[in-house]
Structures are given as C-alpha cells and as structure tokens.
mmCIF file of C-alpha atoms in Angstrom:
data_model
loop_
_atom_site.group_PDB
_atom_site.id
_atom_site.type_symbol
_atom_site.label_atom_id
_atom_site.label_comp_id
_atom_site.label_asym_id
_atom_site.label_seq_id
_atom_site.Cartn_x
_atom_site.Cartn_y
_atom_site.Cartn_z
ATOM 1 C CA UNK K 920 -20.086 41.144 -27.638
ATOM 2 C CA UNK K 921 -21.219 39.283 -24.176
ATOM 3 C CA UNK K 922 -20.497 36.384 -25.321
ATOM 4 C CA UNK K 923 -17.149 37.030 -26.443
ATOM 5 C CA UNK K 924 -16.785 38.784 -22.992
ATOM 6 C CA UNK K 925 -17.827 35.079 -21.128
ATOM 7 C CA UNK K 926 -15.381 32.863 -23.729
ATOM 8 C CA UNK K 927 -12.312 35.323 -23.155
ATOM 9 C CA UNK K 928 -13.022 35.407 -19.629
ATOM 10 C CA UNK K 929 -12.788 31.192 -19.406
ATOM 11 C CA UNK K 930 -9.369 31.965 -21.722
ATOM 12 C CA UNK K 931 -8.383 33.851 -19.363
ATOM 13 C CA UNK K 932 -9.001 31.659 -16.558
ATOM 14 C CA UNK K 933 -7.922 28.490 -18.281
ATOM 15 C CA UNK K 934 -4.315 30.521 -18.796
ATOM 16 C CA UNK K 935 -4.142 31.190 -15.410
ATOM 17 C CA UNK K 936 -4.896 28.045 -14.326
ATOM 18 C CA UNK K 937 -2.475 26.541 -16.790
ATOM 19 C CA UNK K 938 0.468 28.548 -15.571
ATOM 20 C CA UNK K 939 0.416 27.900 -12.320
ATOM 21 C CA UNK K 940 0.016 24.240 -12.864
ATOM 22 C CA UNK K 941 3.365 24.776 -15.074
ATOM 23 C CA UNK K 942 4.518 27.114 -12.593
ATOM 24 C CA UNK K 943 3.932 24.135 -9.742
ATOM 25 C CA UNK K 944 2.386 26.466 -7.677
ATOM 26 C CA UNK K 945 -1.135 24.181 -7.922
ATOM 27 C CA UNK K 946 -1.223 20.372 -8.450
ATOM 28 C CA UNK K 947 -3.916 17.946 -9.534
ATOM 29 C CA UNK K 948 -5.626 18.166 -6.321
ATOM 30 C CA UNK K 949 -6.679 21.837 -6.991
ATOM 31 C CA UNK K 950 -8.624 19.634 -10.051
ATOM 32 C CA UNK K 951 -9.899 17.297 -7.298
ATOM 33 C CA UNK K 952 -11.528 20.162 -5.510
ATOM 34 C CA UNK K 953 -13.308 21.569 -8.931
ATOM 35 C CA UNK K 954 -14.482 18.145 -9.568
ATOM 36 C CA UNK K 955 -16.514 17.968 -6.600
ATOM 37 C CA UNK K 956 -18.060 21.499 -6.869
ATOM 38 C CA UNK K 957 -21.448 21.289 -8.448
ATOM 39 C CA UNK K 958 -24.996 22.731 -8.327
ATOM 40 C CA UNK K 959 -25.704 21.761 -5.082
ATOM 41 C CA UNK K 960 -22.352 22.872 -3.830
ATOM 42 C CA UNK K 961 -21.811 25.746 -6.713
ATOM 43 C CA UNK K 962 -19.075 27.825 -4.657
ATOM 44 C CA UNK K 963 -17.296 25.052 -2.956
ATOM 45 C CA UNK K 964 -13.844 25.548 -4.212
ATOM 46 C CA UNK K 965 -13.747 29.110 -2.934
ATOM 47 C CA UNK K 966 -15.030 28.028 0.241
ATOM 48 C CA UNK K 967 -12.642 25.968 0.718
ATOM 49 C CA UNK K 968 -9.816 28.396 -0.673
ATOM 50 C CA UNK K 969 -10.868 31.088 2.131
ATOM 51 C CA UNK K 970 -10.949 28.366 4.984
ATOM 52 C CA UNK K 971 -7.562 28.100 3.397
ATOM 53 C CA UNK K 972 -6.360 31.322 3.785
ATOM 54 C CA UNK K 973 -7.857 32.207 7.321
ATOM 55 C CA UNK K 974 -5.773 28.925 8.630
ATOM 56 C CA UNK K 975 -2.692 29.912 7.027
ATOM 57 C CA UNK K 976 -2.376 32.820 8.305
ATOM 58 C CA UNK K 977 -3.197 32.151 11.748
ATOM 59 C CA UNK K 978 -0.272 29.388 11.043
ATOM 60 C CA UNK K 979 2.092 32.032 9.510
ATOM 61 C CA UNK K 980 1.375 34.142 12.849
ATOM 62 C CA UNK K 981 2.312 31.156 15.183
ATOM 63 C CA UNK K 982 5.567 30.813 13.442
ATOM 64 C CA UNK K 983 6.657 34.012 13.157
ATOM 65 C CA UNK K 984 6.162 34.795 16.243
ATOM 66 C CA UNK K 985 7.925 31.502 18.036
ATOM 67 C CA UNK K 986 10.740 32.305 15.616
ATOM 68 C CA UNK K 987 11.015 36.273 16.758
ATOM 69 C CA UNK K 988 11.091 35.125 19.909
ATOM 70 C CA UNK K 989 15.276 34.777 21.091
ATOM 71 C CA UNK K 990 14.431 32.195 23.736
ATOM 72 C CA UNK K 991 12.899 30.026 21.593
ATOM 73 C CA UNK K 992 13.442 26.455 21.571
ATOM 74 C CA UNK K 993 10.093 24.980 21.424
ATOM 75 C CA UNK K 994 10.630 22.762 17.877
ATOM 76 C CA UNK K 995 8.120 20.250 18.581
ATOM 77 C CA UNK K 996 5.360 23.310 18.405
ATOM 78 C CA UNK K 997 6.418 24.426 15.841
ATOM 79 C CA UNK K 998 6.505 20.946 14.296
ATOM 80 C CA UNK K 999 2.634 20.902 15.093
ATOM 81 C CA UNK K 1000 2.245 24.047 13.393
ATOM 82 C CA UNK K 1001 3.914 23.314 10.194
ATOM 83 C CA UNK K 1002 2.324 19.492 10.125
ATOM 84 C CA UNK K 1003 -1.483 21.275 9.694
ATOM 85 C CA UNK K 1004 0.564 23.881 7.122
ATOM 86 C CA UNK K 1005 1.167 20.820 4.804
ATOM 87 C CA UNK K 1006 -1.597 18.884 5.682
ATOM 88 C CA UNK K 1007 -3.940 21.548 4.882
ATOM 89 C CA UNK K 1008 -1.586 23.184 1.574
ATOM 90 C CA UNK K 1009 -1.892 19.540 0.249
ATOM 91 C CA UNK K 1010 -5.427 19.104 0.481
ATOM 92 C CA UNK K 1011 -6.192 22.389 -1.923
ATOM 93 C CA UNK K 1012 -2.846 21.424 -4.119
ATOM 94 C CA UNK K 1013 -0.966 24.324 -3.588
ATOM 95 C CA UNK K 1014 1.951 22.099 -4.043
ATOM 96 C CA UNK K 1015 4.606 25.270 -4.096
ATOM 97 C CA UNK K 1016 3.472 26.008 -0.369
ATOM 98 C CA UNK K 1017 3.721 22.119 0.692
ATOM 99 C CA UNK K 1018 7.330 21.936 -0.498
ATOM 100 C CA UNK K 1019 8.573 24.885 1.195
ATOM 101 C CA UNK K 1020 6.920 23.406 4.283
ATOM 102 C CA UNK K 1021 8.876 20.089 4.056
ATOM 103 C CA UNK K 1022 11.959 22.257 3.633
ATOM 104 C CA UNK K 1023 10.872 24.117 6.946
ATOM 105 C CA UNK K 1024 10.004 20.855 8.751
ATOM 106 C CA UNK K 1025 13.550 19.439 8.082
ATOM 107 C CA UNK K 1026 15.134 22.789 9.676
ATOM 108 C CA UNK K 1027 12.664 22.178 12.637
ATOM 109 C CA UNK K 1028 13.926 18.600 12.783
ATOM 110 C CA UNK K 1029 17.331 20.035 13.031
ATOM 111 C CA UNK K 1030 17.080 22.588 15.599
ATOM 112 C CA UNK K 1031 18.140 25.329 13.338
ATOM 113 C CA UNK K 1032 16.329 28.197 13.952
ATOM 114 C CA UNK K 1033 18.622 30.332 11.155
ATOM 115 C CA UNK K 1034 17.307 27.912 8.838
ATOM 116 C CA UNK K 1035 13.964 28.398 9.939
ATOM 117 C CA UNK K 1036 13.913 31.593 9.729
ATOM 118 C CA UNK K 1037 15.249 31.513 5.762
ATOM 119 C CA UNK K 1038 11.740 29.296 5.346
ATOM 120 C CA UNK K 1039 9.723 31.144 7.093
ATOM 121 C CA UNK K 1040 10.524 34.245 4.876
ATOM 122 C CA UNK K 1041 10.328 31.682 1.790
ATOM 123 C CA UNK K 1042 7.035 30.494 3.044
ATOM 124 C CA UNK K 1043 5.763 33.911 3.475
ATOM 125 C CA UNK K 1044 6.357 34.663 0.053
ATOM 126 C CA UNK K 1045 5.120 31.580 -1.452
ATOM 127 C CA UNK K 1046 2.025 32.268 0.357
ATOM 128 C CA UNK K 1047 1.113 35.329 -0.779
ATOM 129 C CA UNK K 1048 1.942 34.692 -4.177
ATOM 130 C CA UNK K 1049 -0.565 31.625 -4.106
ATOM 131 C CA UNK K 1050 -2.998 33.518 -2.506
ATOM 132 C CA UNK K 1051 -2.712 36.536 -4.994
ATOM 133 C CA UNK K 1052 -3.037 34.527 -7.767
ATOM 134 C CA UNK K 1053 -6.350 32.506 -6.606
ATOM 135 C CA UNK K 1054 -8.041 35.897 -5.843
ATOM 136 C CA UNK K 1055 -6.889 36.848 -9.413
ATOM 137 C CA UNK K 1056 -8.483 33.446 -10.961
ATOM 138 C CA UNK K 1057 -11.323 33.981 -8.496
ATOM 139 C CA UNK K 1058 -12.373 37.784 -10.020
ATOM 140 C CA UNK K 1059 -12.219 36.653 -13.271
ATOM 141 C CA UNK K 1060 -14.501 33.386 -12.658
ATOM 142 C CA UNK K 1061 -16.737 36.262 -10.529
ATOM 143 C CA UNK K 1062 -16.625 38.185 -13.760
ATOM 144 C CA UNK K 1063 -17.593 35.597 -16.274
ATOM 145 C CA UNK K 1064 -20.481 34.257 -14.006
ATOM 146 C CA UNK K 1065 -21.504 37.674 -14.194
ATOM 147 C CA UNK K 1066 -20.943 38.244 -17.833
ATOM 148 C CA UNK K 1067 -22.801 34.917 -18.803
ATOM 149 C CA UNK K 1068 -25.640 36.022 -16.514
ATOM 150 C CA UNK K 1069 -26.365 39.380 -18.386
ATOM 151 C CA UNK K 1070 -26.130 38.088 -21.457
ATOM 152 C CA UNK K 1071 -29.248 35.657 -21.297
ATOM 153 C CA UNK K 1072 -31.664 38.897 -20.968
ATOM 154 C CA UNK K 1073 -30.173 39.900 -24.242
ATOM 155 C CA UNK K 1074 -31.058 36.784 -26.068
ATOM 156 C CA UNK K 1075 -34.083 36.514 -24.369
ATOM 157 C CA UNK K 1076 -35.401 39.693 -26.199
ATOM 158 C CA UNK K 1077 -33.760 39.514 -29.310
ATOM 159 C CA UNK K 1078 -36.165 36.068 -29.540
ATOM 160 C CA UNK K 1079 -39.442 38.187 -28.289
ATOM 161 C CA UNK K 1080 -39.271 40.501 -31.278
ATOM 162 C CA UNK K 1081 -40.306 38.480 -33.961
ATOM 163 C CA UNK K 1082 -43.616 38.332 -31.505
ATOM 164 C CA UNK K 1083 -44.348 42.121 -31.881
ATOM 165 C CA UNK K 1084 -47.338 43.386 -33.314
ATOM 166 C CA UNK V 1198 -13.403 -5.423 -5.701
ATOM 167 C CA UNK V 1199 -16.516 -5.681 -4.092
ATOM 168 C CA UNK V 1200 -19.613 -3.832 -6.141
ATOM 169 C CA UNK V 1201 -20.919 -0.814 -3.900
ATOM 170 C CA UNK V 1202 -23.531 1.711 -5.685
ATOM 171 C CA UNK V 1203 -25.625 3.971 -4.650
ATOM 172 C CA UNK V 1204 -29.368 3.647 -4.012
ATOM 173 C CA UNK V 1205 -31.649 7.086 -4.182
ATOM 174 C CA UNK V 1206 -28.267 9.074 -3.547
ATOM 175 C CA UNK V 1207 -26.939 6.568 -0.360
ATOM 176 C CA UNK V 1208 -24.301 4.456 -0.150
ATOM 177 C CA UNK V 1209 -25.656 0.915 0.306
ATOM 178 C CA UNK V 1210 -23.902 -2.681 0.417
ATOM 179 C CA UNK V 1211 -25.320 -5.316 -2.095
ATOM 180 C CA UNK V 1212 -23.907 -7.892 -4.132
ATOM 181 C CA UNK V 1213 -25.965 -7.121 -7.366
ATOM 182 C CA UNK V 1214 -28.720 -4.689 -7.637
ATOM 183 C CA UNK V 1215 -31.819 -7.330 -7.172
ATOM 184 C CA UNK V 1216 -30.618 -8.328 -4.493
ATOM 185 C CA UNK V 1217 -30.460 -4.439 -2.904
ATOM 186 C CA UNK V 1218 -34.000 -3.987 -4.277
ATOM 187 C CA UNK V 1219 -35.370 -6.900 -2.513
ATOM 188 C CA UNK V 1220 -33.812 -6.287 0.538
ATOM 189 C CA UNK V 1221 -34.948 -2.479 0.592
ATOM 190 C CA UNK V 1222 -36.296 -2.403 3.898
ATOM 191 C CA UNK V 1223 -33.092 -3.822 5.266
ATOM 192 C CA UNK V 1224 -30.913 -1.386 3.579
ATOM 193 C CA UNK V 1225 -29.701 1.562 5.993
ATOM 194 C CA UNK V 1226 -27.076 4.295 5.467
ATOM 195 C CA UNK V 1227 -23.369 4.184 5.261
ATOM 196 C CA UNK V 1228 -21.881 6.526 8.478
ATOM 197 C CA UNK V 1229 -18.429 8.239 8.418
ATOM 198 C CA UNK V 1230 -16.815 10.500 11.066
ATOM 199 C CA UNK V 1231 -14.050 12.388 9.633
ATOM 200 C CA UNK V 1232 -11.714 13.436 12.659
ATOM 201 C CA UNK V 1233 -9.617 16.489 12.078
ATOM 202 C CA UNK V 1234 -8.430 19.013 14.024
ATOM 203 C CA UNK V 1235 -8.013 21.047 10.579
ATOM 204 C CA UNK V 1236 -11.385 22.731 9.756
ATOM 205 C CA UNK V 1237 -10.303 22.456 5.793
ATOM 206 C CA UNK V 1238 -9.599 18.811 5.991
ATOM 207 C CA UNK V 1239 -12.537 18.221 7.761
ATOM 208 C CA UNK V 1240 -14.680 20.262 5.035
ATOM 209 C CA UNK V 1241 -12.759 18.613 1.884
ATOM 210 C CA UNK V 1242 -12.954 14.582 3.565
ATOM 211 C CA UNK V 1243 -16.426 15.310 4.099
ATOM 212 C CA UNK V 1244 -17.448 16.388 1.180
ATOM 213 C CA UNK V 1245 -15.789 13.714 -0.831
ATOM 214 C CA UNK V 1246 -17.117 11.061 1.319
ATOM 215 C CA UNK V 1247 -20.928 12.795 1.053
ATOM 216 C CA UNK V 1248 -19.786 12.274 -3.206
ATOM 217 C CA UNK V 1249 -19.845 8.473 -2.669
ATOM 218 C CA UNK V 1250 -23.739 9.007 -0.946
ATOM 219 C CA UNK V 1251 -21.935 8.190 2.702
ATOM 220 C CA UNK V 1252 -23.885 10.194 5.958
ATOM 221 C CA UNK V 1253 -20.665 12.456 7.504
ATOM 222 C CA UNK V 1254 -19.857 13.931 10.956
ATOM 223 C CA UNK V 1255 -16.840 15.619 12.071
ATOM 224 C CA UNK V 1256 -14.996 15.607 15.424
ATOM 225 C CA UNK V 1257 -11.836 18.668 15.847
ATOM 226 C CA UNK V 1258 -10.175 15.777 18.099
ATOM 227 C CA UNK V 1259 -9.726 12.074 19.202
ATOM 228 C CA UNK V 1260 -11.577 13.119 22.590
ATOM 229 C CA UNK V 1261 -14.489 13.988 20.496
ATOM 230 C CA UNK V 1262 -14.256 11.208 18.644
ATOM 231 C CA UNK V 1263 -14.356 9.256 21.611
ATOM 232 C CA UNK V 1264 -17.217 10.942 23.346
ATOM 233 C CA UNK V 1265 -19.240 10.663 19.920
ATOM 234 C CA UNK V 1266 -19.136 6.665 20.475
ATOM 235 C CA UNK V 1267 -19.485 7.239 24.281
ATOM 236 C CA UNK V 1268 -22.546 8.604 23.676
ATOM 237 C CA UNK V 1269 -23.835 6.043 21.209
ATOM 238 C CA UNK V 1270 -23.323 6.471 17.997
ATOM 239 C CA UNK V 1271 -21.866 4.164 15.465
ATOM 240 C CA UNK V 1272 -20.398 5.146 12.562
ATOM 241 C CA UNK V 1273 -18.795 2.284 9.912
ATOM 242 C CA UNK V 1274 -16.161 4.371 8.597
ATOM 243 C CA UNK V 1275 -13.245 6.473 10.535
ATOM 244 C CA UNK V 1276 -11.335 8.970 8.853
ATOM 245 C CA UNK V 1277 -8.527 9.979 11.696
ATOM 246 C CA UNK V 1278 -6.073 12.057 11.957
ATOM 247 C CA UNK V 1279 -2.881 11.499 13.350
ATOM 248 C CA UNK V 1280 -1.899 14.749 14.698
ATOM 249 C CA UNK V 1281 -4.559 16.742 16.870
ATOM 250 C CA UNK V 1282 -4.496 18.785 20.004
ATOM 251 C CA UNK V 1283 -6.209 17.387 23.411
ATOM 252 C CA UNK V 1284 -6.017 13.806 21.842
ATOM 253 C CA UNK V 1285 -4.290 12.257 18.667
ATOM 254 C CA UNK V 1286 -4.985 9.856 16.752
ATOM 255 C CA UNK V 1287 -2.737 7.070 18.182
ATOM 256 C CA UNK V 1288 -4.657 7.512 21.386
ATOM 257 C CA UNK V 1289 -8.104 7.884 19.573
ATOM 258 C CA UNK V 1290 -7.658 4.914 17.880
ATOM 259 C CA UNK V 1291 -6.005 2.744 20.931
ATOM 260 C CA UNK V 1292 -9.215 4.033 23.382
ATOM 261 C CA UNK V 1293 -11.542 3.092 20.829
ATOM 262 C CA UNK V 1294 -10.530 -0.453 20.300
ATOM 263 C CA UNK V 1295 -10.246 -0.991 23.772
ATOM 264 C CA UNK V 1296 -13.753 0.505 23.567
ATOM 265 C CA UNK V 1297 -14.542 -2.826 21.723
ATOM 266 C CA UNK V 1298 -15.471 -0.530 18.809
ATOM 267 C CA UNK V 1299 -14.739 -2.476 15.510
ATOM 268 C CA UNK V 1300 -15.883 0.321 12.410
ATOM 269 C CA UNK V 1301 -13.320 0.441 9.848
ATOM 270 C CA UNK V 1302 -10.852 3.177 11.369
ATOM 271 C CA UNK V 1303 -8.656 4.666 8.213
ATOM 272 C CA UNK V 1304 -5.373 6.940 9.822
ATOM 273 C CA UNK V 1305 -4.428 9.765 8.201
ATOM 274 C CA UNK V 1306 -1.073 11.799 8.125
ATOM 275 C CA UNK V 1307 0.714 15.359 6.587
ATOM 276 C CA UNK V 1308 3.857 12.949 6.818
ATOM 277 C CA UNK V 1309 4.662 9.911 4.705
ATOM 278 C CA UNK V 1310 7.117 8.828 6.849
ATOM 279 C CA UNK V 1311 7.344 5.017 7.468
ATOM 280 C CA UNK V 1312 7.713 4.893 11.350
ATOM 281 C CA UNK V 1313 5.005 7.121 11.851
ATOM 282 C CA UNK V 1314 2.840 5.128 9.949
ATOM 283 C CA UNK V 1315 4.038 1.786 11.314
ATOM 284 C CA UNK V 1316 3.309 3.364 14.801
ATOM 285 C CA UNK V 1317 -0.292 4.776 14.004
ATOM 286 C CA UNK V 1318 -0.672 1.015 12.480
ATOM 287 C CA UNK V 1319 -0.267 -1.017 15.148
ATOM 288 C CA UNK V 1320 -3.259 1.130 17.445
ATOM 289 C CA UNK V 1321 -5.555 -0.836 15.859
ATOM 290 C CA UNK V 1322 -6.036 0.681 12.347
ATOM 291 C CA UNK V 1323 -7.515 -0.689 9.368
ATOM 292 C CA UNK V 1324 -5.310 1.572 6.822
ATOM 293 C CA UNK V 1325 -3.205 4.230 6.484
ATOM 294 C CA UNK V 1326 -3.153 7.132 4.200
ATOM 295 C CA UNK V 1327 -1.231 10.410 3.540
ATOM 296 C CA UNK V 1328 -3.365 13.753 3.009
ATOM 297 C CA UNK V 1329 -4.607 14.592 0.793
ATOM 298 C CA UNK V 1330 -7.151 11.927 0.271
ATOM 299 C CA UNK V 1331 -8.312 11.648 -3.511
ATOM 300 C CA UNK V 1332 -11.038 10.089 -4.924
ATOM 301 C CA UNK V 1333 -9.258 7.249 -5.931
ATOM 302 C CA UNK V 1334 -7.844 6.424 -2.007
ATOM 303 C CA UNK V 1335 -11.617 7.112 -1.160
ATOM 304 C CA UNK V 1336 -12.758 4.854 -3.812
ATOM 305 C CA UNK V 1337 -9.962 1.697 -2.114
ATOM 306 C CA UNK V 1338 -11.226 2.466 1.283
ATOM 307 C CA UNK V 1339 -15.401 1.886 0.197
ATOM 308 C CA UNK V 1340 -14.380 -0.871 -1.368
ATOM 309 C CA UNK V 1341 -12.506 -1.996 1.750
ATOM 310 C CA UNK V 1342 -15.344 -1.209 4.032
ATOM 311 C CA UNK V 1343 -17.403 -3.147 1.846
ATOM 312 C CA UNK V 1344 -16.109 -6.372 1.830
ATOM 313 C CA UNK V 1345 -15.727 -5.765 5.516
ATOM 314 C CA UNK V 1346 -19.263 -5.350 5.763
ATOM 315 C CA UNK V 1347 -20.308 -8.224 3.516
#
C-alpha cells in the first residue's frame, strides 16, 4: 500500500511538473536546478525556490509602491528593480514570470506608467500562481519523501520474521 | 577544446592525466568569485561552478569585488554582473583592469540587448553572457579559462 502511496506520489509530481512545463510557466532551467541537487546538497532546489520568493516579493513591494505613488517618475528605478525580477525569474525558469517582466520593462522604457500598472497587476498574478504551484509540487515531494521513508521499517520486518523462533 | 577534469573533486589544468599525476605537487585549485548583487544568482552560479570542482566566493557588488583583490586575493575566474548597486559591473571590471588584474572576467546580464553588451565588452571583459548561466555556458567558459591558463 506504501509503496503505491510513494509511486502515485512521483505521478503526481511528474504531472505537475509536466503541466506547467506545457503551461510555460517553468522552462528547462527549473531541470538545471534539479540536476544539480544531490546528496550533499539534497534540498537545494527548494532553497533556492524560497530565496526566490523572499526576493520577489520584496521586488513586487518596490514596484507597487513607486507605481501608487502619483508623483512618480523615477523609471530608471524601477528599471533596476525589474532587471533583478528577470534576472533572478530566469535563473529558477519560471519563464511565465520573465516574460511578463520584459513586457513591464518595455512600458518602463516608455514612460508609461498606465502600462505599468496593467503589468504590474499581470505580474502579480503570474507570481502567485508560480509560487502556488511550487508549494503544491513541493508538499507532494515532502509527502513522498515521507511515504518512502516509512515504508522501509515495514520491509525491514516483514524480512525479520522468517528469523523467529 | 582544451581537456580539463577533475582531480580528488578539484578542478585542475592538465593536458592528459599523466601529466596531472606527475605534476601533483604543482597542481593548486581553480578560484571563482561570482559577483551578484542578487543573493539567488549568487547561490545558483556558485553552486554550478562548485559542480565543475572550482573553489567559489561571492561579492553583493563591484566595490566588493574590488576590495576582495585589494586585499589580496586572486581568483582565475570572474563571474560579474552588470547591474549592481554601489558599483556595477562596467566600473568593476574597468577598476580592476586598471588594477593590472588579468583573471578571466566573464559579464553577465538580465538583458540580451546588443549595446549593453558591446558596452560591458569593451571594460575589459573576457565574455559575455545572459542569465541564466547553464551548464553548457559554464562548460565554454572552463574551457576558455583553460586554454587561457595553459
């Protein structure tokens, strides 16, 4: 029964992970960062993930608030701020994230601040969709770690009892 | 492409393995400084560089970067970053040559776009590569860095 508990659970993850490549929310470098976790760095990727997240949304805070405020016109800061957005959103492949940041960059570039503000929202979103989804694919890896870990104690004593007197 | 391997989980330069193992005692460790103002960048550069068996440190800026060398150290590799606060790269890079220091400095930028990179070019880098970096760009700059230090 554990054991089909650990293989759905790595179904389930390997769904996941397959629609939100075909959803081009992640790209090939999300693969790059699994490649170089390993036993001697066994949680990298979700180190990495929550570095992630705590930039972001100190990012998404800058933004919003140079955007809310009506006497804005500092572009070049917020240029700064959405450089290390895309710099960053590449290097964990949330590729969905990156675009929208491009998109946001090119408003900068233009001085529009309505059509920053349509990017911001659209970042926003993006955002918390990507980061809902890796805490999903993160509870279920958490799950089948945990599932693979009880079952061993089962198999270990199902092999002691031929032993017994 | 110039053979690099590792030796007991280091980088190390040699153009065939007998001639690494007879030169042993000369052999010393490959040094990169990965230069980002982005804590994430720094973490995932670092950690692919430490893959290939190079020795990392990080600076959050080019003033760091500079006072690093300042201080004394060497490093053969470079991983910069164009856009940081207190210093950038361009200026990072430009102090450094004037420094005299010659390690193999590799730019790096969010932005593909051509001017930029022409402009972080001509400070005095070696290459120039947009973010991420994969393990195939790491994989062209160690073999760069090699034949440079051949």
């Amino acid at each position: 029964m554990l054991g089909l508990s650990v293989d759905r659970l790595r179904a389930d993850m390997n769904r996941l992970l397959a629609l939100l490549f075909h959803q081009g929310v992640l790209d090939e470098q999300f693969l790059q960062l699994q490649q170089l976790q390993d036993e001697s760095s066994p949680n990298f990727v979700s180190e990495v993930v929550n570095i992630y997240f705590h930039e972001s949304e100190k990012l998404l805070r800058n933004l919003r608030a140079l955007l809310v405020d009506k006497e804005f016109s500092d572009y070049k800061k917020m240029g700064v701020h959405l450089n290390q957005f895309m710099g960053s959103s590449s290097s964990i492949g949330a590729k969905r994230v990156r675009n929208v940041c491009v998109a946001f960059r090119a408003a900068s570039d233009q001085n529009n601040r309505a059509g920053c503000l349509r990017a911001l929202e659209l970042l926003e979103y993006e955002y918390c969709y990507l980061k809902n989804k890796l805490h999903e694919l993160f509870q279920i890896e958490q799950q089948r770690i945990l599932a693979a870990a009880v079952r061993y104690p089962v198999q270990q004593h199902h092999h002691q009892q031929p032993n017994n007197p | 492409m110039v053979p690099w391997f590792y030796l007991a989980g280091k980088m190390v330069i040699g153009s065939s393995k007998k001639v690494v193992a007879d030169q042993i005692e000369e052999v010393r460790r490959i040094c990169a400084l990965v230069v980002d103002d982005d804590p994430l960048v720094r973490r995932i550069h670092g950690m692919l560089l430490a893959r290939y068996g190079l020795e990392t440190e990080a600076a959050e800026n080019g003033k760091e970067a500079v006072d690093l060398f300042l201080s004394g150290k060497t490093f053969d590799l470079v991983l910069m970053d164009m856009e940081m606060p207190v210093m950038d790269g361009l200026q990072a890079t430009q102090r450094l040559r004037g420094m005299g220091v010659s390690s193999m400095i590799v730019g790096v930028t969010a932005r593909g776009l051509e001017a930029e990179k022409e402009a972080f070019m001509a400070t005095g880098l070696d290459a120039c590569w947009v973010k991420p970096l994969n393990a195939e760009a790491i994989i062209s700059v160690l073999d760069e860095l090699a034949k440079k230090l051949l």
